[in-house]
CSV table of C-alpha atoms in Angstrom, one decimal:
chain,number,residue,atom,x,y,z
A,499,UNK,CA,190.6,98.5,150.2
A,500,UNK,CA,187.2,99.7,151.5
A,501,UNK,CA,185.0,101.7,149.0
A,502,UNK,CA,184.7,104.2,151.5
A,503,UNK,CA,188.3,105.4,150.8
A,504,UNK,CA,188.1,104.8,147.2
A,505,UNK,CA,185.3,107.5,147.3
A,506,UNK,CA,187.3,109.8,149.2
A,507,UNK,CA,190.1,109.3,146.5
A,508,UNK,CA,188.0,110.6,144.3
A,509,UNK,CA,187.0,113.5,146.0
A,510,UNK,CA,190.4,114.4,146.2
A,511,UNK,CA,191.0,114.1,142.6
A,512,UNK,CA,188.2,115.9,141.9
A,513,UNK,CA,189.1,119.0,143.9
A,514,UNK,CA,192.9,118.9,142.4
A,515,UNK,CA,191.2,118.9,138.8
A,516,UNK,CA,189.5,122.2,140.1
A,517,UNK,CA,192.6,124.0,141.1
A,518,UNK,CA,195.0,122.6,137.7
A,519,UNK,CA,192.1,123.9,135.9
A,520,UNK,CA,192.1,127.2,137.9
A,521,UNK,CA,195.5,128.0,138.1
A,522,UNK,CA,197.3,126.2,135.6
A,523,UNK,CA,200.8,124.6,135.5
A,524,UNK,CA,204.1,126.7,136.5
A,525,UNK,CA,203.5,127.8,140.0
A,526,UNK,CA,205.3,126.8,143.3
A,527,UNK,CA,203.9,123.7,145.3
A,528,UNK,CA,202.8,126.1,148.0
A,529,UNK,CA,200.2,128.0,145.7
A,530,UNK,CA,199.0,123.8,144.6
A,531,UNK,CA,198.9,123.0,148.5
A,532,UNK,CA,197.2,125.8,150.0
A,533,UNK,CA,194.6,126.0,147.3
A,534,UNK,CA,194.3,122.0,147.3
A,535,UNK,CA,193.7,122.3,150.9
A,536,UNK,CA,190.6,124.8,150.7
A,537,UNK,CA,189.1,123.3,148.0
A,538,UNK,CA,189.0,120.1,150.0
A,539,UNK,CA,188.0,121.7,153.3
A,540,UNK,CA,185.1,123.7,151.3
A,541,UNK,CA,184.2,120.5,150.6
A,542,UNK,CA,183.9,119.3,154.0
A,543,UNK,CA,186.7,116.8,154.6
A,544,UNK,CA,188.9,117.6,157.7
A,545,UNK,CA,192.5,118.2,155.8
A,546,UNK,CA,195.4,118.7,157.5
A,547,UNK,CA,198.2,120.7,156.0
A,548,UNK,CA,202.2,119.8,156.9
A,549,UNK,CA,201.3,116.8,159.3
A,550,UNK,CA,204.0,115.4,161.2
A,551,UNK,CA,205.0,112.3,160.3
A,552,UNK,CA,207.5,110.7,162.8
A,553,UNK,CA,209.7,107.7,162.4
A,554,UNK,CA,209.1,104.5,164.6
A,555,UNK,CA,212.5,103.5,165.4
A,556,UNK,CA,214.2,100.6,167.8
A,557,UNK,CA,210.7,101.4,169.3
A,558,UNK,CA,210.9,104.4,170.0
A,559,UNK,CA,209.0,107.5,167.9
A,560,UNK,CA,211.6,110.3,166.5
A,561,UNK,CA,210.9,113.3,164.6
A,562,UNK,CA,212.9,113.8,161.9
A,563,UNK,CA,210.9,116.6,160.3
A,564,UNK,CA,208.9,115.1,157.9
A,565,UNK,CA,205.3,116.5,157.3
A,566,UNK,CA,202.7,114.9,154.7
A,567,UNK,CA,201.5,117.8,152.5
A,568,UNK,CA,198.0,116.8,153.3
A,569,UNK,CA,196.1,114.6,155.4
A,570,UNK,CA,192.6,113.6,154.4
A,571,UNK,CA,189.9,112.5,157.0
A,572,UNK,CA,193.3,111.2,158.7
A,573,UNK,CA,193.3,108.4,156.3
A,574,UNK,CA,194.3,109.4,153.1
A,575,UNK,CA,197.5,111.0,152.3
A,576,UNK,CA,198.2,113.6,149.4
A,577,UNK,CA,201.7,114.2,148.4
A,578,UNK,CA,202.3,117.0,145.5
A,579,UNK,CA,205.0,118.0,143.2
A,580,UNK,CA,206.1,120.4,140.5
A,581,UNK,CA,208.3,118.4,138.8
A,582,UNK,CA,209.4,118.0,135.0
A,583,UNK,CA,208.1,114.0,135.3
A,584,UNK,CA,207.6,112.0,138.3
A,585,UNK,CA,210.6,109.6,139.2
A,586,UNK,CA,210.1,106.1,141.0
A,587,UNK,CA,211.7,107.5,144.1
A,588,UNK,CA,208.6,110.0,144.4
A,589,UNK,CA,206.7,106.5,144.7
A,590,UNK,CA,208.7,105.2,147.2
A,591,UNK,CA,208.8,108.4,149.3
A,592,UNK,CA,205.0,108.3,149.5
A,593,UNK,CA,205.1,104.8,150.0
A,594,UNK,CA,207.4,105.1,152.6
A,595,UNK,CA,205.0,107.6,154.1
A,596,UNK,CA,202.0,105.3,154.1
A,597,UNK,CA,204.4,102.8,155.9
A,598,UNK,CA,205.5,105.3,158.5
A,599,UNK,CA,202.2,106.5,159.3
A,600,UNK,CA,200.3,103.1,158.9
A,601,UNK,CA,198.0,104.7,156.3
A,602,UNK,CA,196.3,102.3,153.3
A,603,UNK,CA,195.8,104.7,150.6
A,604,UNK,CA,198.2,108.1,149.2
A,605,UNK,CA,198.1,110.0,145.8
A,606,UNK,CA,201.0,111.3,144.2
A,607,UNK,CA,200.1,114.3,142.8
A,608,UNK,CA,202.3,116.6,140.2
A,609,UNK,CA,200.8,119.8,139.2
A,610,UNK,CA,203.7,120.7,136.8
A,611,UNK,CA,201.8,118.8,133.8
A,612,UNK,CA,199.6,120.2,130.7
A,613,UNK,CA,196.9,117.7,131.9
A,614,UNK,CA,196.5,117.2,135.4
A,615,UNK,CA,195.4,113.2,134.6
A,616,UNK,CA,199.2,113.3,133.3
A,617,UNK,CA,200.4,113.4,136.9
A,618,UNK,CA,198.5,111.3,138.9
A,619,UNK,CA,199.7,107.9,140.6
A,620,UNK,CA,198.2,106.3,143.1
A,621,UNK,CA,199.5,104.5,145.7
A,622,UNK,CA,198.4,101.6,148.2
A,623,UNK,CA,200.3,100.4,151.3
A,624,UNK,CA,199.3,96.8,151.3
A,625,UNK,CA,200.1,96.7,155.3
């Protein structure tokens, strides 16, 4: 794992302590996204909101609809949540993600937390 992205991880981080701390817990994903995504583009990272994501199969690519929440620097992804506790299929969505996409590095983020530190897992694709 390079430092480089480690950095950027922490950027990330960084920007969704900003908007916990701004808007608190209780809101849709949506409001967590959207605000997640101009913190991080104030901060001068290409984002991408709702990136396709489509499935390699029998060689062929398909779209089945799935879209990362965000995109960082098209290497990092960011999936968030509003949920009561984070379940190990959350993990395995996102790591299912980094597999798809052939990405190294993801954050699983839930906003639906007192503490935002409280809802932060990271994940690595080991390729």
């Amino acid at each position: 794992m390079s430092a480089e992205l480690n950095l950027l991880g922490e950027r990330v981080i960084g920007a969704a302590l900003r908007v916990h701390t701004t808007l608190g817990p209780g809101l849709l994903e949506s409001s967590y996204e959207i605000c997640l995504h101009h913190e991080l583009v104030k901060a001068g990272l290409a984002v991408k909101r709702q990136s396709p994501l489509p499935v390699l199969y029998d060689g062929i690519q398909l779209d089945a609809g799935y879209r990362l929440d965000l995109l960082v620097e098209d290497r990092l992804v960011v999936e968030l949540k509003t949920v009561e506790r984070l379940q190990p299929i959350h993990t395995a969505q996102l790591l299912s993600y980094l597999k798809l996409g052939d990405y190294r590095l993801g954050y699983l983020l839930n906003f639906h937390v007192i503490s935002l530190r409280d809802g932060i897992k990271r994940v690595v694709n080991n390729l």
